[in-house]
Coordinates of C-alpha atoms in Angstrom, one line a residue:
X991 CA 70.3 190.5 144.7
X992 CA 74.2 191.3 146.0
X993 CA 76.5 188.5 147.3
X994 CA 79.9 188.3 148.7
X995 CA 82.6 187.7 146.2
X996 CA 86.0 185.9 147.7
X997 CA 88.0 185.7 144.2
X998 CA 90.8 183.8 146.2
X999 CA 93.8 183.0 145.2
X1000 CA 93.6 179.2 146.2
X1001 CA 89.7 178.8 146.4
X1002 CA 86.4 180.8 145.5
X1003 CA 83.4 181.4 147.4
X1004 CA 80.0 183.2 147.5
X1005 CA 77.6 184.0 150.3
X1006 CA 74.5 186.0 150.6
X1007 CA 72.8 187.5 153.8
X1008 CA 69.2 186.0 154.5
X1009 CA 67.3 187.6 157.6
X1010 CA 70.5 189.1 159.5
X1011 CA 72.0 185.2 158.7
X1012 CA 75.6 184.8 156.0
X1013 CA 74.1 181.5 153.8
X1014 CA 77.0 180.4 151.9
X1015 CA 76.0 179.4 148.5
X1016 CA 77.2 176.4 147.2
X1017 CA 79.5 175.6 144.0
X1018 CA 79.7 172.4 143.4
X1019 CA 77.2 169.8 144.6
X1020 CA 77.0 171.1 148.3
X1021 CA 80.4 171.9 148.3
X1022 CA 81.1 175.7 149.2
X1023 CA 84.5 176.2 147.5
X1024 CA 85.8 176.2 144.2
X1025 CA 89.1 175.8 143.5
X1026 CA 90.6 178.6 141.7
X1027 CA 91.6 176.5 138.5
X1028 CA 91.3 176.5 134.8
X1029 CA 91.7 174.3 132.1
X1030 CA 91.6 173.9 128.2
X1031 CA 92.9 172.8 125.4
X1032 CA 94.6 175.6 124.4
X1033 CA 95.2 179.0 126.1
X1034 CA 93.5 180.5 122.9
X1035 CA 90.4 178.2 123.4
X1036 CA 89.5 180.8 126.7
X1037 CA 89.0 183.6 124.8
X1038 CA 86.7 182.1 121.9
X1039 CA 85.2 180.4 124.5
X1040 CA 83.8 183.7 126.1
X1041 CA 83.1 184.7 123.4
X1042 CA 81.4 181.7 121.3
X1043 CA 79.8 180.0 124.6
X1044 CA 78.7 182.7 126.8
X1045 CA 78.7 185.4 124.4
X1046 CA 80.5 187.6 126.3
X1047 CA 82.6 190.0 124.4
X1048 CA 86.0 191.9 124.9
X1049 CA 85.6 195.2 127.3
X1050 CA 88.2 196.6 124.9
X1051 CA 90.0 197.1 121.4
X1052 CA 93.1 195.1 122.6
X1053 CA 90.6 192.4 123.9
X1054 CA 89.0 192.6 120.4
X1055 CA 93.0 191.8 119.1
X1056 CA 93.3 188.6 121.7
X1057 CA 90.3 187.5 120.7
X1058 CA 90.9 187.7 116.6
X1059 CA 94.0 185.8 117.3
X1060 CA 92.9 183.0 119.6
X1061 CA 89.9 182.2 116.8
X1062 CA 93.1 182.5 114.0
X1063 CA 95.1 180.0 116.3
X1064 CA 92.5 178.1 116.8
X1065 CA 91.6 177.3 113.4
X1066 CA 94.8 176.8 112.4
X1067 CA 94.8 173.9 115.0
X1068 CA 91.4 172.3 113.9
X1069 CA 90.1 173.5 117.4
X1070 CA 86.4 174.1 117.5
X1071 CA 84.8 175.2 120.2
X1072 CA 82.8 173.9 122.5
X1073 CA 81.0 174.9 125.5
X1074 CA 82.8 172.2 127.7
X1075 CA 86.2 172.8 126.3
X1076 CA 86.9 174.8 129.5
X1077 CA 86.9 172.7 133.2
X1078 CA 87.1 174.4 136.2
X1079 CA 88.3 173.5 139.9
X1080 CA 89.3 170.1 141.0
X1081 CA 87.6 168.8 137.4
X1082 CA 90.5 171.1 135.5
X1083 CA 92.9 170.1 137.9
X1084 CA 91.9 166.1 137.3
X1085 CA 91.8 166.7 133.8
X1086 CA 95.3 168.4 133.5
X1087 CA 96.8 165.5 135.6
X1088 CA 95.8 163.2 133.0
X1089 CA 97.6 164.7 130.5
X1090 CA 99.7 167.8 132.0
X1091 CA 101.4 168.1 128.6
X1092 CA 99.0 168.3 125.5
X1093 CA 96.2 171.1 128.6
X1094 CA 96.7 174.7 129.4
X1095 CA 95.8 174.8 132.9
X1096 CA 96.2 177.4 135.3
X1097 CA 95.9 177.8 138.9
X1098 CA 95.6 181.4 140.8
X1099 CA 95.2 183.9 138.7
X1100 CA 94.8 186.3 140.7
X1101 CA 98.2 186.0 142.3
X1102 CA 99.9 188.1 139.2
X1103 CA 97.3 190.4 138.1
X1104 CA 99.1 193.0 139.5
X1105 CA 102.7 191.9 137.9
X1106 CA 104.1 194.9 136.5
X1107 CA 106.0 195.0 132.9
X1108 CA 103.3 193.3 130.9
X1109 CA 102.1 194.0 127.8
X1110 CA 98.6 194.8 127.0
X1111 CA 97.6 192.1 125.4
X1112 CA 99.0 189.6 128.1
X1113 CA 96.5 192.1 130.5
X1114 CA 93.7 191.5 128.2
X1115 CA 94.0 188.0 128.5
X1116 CA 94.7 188.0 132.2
X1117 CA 90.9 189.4 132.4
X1118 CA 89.8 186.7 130.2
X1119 CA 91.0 184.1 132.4
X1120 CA 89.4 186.2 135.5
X1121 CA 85.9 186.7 133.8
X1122 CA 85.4 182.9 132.4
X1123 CA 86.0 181.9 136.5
X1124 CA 83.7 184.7 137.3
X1125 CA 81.0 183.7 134.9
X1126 CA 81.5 180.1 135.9
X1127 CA 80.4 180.8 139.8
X1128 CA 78.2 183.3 138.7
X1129 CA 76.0 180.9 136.9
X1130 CA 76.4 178.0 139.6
X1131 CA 75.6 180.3 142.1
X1132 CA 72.1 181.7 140.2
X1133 CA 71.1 178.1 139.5
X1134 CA 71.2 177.1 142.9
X1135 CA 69.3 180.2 144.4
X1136 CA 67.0 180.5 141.1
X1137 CA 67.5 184.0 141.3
X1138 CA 69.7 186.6 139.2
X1139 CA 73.1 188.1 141.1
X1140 CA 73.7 191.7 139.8
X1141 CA 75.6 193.1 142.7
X1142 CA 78.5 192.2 144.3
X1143 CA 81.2 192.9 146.6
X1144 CA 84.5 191.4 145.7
X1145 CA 87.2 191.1 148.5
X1146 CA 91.1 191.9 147.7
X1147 CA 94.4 191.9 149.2
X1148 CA 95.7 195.3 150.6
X1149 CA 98.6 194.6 148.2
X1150 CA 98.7 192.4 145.3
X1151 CA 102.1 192.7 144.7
X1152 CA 104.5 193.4 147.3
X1153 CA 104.9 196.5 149.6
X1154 CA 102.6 199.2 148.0
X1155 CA 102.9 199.5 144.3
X1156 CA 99.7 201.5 144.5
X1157 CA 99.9 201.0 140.5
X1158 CA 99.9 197.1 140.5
X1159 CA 97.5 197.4 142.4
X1160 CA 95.0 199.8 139.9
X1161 CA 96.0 197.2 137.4
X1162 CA 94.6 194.2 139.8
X1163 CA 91.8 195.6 140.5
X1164 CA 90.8 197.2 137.1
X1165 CA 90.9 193.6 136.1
X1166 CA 89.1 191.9 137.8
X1167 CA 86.2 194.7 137.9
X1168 CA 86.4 194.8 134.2
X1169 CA 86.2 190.9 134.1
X1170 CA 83.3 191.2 136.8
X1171 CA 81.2 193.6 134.5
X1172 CA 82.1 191.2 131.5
X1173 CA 80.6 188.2 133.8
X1174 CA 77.5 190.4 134.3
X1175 CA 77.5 191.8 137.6
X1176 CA 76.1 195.5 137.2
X1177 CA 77.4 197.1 140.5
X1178 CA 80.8 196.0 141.9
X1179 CA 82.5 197.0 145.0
X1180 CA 85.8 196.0 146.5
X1181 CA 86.6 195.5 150.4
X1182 CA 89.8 194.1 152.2
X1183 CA 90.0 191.0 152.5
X1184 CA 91.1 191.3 156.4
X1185 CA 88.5 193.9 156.8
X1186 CA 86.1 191.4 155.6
X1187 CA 87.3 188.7 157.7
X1188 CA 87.2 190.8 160.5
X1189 CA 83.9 192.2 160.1
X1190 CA 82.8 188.0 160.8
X1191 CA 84.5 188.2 164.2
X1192 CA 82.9 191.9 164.8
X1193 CA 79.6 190.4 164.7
X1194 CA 80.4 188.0 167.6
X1195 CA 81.8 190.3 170.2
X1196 CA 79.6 192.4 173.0
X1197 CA 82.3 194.8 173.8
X1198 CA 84.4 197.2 171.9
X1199 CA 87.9 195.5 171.2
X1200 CA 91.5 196.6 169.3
X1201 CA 91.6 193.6 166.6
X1202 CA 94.3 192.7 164.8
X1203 CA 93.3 190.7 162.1
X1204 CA 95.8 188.2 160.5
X1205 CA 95.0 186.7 157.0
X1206 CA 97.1 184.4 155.1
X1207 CA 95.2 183.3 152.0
X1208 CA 97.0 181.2 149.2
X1209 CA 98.9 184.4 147.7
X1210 CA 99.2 187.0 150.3
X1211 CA 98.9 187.7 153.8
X1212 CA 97.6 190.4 154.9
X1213 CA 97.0 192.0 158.4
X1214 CA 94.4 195.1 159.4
X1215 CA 94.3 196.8 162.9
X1216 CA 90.6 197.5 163.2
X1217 CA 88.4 198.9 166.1
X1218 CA 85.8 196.6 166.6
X1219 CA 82.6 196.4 168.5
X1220 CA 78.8 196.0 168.7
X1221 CA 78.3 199.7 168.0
X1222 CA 80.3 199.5 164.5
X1223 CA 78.2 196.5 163.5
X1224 CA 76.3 197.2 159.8
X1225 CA 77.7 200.7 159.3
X1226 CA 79.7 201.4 156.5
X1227 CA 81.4 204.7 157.1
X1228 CA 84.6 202.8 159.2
X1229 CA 87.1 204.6 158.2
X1230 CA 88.2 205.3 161.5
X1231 CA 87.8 202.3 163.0
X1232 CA 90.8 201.2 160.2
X1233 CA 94.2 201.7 161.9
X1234 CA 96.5 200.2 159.7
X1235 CA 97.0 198.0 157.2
X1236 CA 99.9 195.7 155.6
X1237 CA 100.1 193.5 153.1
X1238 CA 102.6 191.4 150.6
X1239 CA 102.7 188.4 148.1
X1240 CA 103.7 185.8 150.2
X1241 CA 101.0 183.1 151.3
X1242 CA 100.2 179.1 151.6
X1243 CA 101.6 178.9 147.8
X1244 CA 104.7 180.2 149.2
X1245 CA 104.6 177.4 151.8
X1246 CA 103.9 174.9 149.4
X1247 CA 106.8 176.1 146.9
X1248 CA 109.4 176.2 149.6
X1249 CA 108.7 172.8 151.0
X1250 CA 108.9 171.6 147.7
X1251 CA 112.5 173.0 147.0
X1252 CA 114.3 172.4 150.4
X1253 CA 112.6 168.8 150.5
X1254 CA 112.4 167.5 147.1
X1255 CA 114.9 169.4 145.0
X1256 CA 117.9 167.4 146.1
X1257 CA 116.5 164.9 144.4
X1258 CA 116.4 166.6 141.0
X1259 CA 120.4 168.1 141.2
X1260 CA 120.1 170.6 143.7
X1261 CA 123.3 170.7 145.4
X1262 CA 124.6 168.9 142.0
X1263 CA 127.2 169.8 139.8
X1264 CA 126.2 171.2 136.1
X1265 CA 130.1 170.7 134.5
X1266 CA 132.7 172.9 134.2
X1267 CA 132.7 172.7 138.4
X1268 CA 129.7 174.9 138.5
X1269 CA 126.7 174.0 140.7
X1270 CA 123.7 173.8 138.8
X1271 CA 121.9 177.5 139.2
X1272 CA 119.2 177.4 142.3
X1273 CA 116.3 179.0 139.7
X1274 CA 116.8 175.7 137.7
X1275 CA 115.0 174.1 140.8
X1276 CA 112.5 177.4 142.0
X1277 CA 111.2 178.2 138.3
X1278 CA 109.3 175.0 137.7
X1279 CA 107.6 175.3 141.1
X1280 CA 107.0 178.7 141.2
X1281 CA 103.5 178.0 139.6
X1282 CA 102.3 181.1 140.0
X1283 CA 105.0 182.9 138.2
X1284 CA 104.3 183.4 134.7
X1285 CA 107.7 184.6 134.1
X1286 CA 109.3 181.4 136.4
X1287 CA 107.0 179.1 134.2
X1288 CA 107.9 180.3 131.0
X1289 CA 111.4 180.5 131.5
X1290 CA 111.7 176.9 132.8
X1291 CA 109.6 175.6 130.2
X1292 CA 111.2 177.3 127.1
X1293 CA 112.8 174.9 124.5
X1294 CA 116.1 176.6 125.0
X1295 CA 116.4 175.9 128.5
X1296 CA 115.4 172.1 127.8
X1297 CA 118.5 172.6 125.4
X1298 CA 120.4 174.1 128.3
X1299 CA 119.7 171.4 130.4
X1300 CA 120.5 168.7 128.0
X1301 CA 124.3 170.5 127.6
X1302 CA 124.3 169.8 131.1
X1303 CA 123.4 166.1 131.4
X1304 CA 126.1 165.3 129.2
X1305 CA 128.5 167.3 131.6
X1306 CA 127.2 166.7 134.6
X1307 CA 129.0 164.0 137.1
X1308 CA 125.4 162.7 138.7
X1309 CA 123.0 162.8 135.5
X1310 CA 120.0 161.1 137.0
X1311 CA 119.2 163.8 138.7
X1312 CA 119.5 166.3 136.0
X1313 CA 117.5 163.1 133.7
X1314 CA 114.8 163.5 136.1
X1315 CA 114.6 167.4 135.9
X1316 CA 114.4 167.0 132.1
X1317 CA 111.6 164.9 133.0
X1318 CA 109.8 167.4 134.8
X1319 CA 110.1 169.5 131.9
X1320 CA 108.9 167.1 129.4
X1321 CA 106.3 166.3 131.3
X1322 CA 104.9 169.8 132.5
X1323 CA 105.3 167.9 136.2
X1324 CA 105.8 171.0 138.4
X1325 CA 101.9 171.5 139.8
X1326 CA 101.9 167.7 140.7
X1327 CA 105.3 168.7 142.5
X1328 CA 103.9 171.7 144.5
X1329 CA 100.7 169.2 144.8
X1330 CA 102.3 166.9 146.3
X1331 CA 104.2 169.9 148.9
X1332 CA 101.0 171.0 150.0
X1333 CA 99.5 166.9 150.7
X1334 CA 103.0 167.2 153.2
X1335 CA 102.2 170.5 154.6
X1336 CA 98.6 169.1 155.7
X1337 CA 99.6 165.5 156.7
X1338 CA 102.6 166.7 158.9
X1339 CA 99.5 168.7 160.8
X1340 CA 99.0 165.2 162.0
X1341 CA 102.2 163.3 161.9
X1342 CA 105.7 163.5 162.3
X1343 CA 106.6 162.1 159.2
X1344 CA 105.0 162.3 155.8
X1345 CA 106.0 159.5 152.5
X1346 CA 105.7 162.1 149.3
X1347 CA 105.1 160.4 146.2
X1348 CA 105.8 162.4 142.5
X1349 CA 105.4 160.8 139.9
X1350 CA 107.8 161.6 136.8
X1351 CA 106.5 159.1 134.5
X1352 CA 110.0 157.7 134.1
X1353 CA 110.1 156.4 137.2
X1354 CA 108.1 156.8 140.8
X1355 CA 109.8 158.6 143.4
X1356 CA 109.1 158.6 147.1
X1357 CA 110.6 160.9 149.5
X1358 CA 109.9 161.3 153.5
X1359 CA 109.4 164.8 154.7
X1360 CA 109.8 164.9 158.5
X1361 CA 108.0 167.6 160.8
X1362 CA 110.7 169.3 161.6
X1363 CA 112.2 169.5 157.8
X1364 CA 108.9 171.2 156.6
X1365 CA 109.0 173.8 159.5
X1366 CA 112.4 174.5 158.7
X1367 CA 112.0 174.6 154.3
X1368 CA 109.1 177.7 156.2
X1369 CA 111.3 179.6 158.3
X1370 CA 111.5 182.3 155.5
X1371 CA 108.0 182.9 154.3
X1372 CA 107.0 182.5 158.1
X1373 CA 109.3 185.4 159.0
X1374 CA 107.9 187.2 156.2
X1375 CA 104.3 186.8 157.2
X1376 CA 105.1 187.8 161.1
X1377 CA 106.7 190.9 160.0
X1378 CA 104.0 192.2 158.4
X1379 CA 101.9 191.5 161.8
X1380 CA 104.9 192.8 163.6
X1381 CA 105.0 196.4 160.9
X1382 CA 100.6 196.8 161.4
X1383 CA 100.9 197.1 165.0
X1384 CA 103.6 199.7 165.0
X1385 CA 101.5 201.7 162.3
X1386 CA 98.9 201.6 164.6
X1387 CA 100.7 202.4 167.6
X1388 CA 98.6 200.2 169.9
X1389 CA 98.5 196.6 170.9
X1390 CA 95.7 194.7 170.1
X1391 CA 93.4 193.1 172.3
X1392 CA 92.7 190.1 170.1
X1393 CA 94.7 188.5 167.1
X1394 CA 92.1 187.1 164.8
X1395 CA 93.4 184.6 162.2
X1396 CA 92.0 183.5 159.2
X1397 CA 92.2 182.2 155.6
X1398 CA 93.4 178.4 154.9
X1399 CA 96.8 178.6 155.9
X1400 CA 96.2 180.1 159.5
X1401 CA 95.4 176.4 160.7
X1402 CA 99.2 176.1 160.1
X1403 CA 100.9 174.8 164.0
X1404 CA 103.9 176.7 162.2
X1405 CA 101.9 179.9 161.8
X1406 CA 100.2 180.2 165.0
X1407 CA 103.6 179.6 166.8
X1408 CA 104.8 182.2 165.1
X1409 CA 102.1 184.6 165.6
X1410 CA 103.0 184.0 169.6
X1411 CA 105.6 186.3 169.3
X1412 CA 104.3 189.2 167.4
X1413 CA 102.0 190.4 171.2
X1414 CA 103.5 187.4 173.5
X1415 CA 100.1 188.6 175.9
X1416 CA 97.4 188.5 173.1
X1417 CA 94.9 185.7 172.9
X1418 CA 94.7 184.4 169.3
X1419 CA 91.2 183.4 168.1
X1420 CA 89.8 181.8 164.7
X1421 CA 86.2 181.6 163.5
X1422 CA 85.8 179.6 159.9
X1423 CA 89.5 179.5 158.1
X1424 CA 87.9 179.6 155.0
X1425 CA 84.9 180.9 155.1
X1426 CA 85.6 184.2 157.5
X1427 CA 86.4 186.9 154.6
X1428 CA 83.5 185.6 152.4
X1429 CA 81.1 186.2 155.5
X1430 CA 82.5 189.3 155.6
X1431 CA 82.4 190.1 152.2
X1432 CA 78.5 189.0 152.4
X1433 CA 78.3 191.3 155.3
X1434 CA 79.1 194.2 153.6
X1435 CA 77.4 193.7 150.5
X1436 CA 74.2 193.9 152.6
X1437 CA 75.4 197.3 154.3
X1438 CA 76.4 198.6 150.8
X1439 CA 72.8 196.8 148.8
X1440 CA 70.6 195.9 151.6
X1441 CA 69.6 191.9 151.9
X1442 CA 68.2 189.5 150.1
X1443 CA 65.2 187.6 150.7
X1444 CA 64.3 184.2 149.7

């Protein structure tokens, strides 16, 4: 049978098509989504665990390499292996909190599979991390329908990494279908994700319409001009109906990560003075929130820039900030940080004023985060996001009759201001935030497979 495959950035999903009908398939309990989290006890442990728990082997000699080295590292550390070494979703998340320091956990992968400049082996372990989440849903989503999945279609940004790169993305995408055919999927296709999300709202209209779809997952946005209409509806030759199409990493991480710096920073030097009458450089504060940088991480995190900020404690005029940086270091504290961001971001939906609370183990710290602070920490990613709206209409070089928005951070009162202004006369519609490109993906699955029946 074939399902729809939304490898998101912030959450997965999977749906199937059941007499003409999307059923979402559940995850977790009845829960739909799956956060898009990993954890174990050493980044090595993934790779022996692929292989040792779900016998799923390397696609690759390099993968072959990684693997031979994770099960060297591994028993140099006394690590053995077990099958519930590796937690995924809120449970990773949980279990990382508990002890951020002593866990490799990661969250969105997919948001620098197509980061250019890596080495092969950093690839090849990229598509470990890919295919152990893939397996993972895989297998929940078989045991709750009792039924093997061997087709899917698996929804992707129109960029994964900025403005075109068509190479990063053949690397993004070679991933994860190499990591899907690892997880045992035996025929894989790819749609866009706003293609998908807008084939959802296709199915609901009566008459023909110019659609702009808008959709702002947790590491890109992207935004299609599609033709739309009851006469379009289960055909997959479209390629005409596809006007235009723009895409770029910046999504609801990037809202999280820059409430987090213009709101909480200050309290960690920002602003401060290093010695030597120097402010303390900005990417001291953006590295260790910039989660989904590899390169941000690693750089923050290195034991010679704990050394570099230790130089600067003993110069610095206000050293309990930098005290509580090196904290933050210590303590691996940036995802509760950006955790913590995004808890504002969805409270100050509500209210005017939000009470954040990080904990840095050497002391609690509460900060309040007014309405109008977080919309003004967004004013840059926001512009981002309604240029790229702003750059699909002139591609297509028609107004749309609709702008349809989607994805988790479309519910945003920030965002949908914002998306005002791109065609100040266009009605703006939603169907399911989450749920819209995974019906979509489900959707075409069934065009490109046929349905399943239960």
């Amino acid at each position: 049978m074939a399902i729809g495959f939304d490898y998101g950035t912030a959450n997965c999903s999977v749906a199937h098509v059941v007499d003409q009908q999307v059923v979402p398939i559940p995850l977790v309990g009845d829960q739909r989504y799956i956060s898009s989290t990993l954890c174990a006890p050493t980044a090595e442990t993934v790779s022996e665990y692929l292989f040792r728990c779900l016998n799923i082997r390397p696609s690759d000699a390099t993968g072959e390499l990684v693997l031979r080295r994770a099960i060297e590292l591994n028993r140099e550390e006394g690590l053995e292996v077990r099958s519930d070494d590796v937690l995924f979703g809120m449970q990773a998340l949980d279990h990382y909190l508990e002890d951020p320091k002593n866990v490799y956990y990661i969250k969105s992968p997919k948001s620098f599979l197509g980061a250019m400049g890596l080495r092969d082996v950093q690839l090849s372990f990229f598509e470990d991390l890919v295919c152990a989440m893939m397996a993972n849903i895989k297998s929940r989503a078989e045991q709750h329908l009792q039924r093997d999945i061997s087709e899917t279609v698996i929804g992707r940004p129109v960029n994964f990494l900025g403005r075109g790169g068509e190479r990063s993305n053949q690397q993004a995408e070679g991933i994860l279908r190499r990591a899907a055919t690892r997880a045992g999927f035996k025929s894989i296709e790819f749609q866009f994700e706003p293609v998908a999300a807008g084939l959802e709202y296709e199915a609901t209209l009566t008459t023909a319409q110019n659609v702009l779809v808008v959709d702002i997952g947790g590491g890109t946005t992207d935004c299609s001009m599609i033709q739309m209409g009851p006469q379009w509806v289960g055909k997959t030759a479209r390629d005409e109906t596809l006007l235009a199409h723009t895409g770029q990493l910046v999504g609801g991480n990037d809202l999280d990560t820059h409430i987090a710096f213009h709101n909480f920073m200050r309290e960690f030097g920002l602003g401060s003075n290093g010695g030597k009458g120097a402010d303390i450089p900005q990417t001291q504060f953006w590295n260790p929130i910039m989660i989904s940088d590899v390169q941000a991480q690693r750089t923050f995190y290195s034991r010679e820039n704990l050394q570099h900020l230790q130089r600067m404690l003993k110069q610095s005029t206000t050293p309990h900030y930098l005290q509580r940086l090196i904290a933050v270091h210590q303590g691996a504290l940036g995802y509760g940080i950006v955790r913590e961001a995004e808890k504002a971001k969805i409270a100050l939906e509500q209210s005017d004023l939000y009470c954040a609370h990080l904990n840095l183990l050497i002391e609690q710290l509460d900060i309040p985060v007014a309405r109008s602070h977080m919309e003004a920490a967004l004013e840059k990613p926001v512009s981002k996001m309604v240029a790229l709206a702003k750059e699909a209409i002139t591609q297509a070089g028609i107004q749309p009759d609709a702008i349809f928005m989607t994805g988790g951070s479309a519910r945003s009162h920030v965002l949908r201001e914002a998306m005002t202004h791109v065609a100040p006369t266009t009605p703006i519609v939603s169907g399911s935030y989450f749920g819209s490109v995974t019906a979509g993906l489900a959707r075409w699955a069934k065009n490109c497979y046929g349905s399943s029946t239960m």
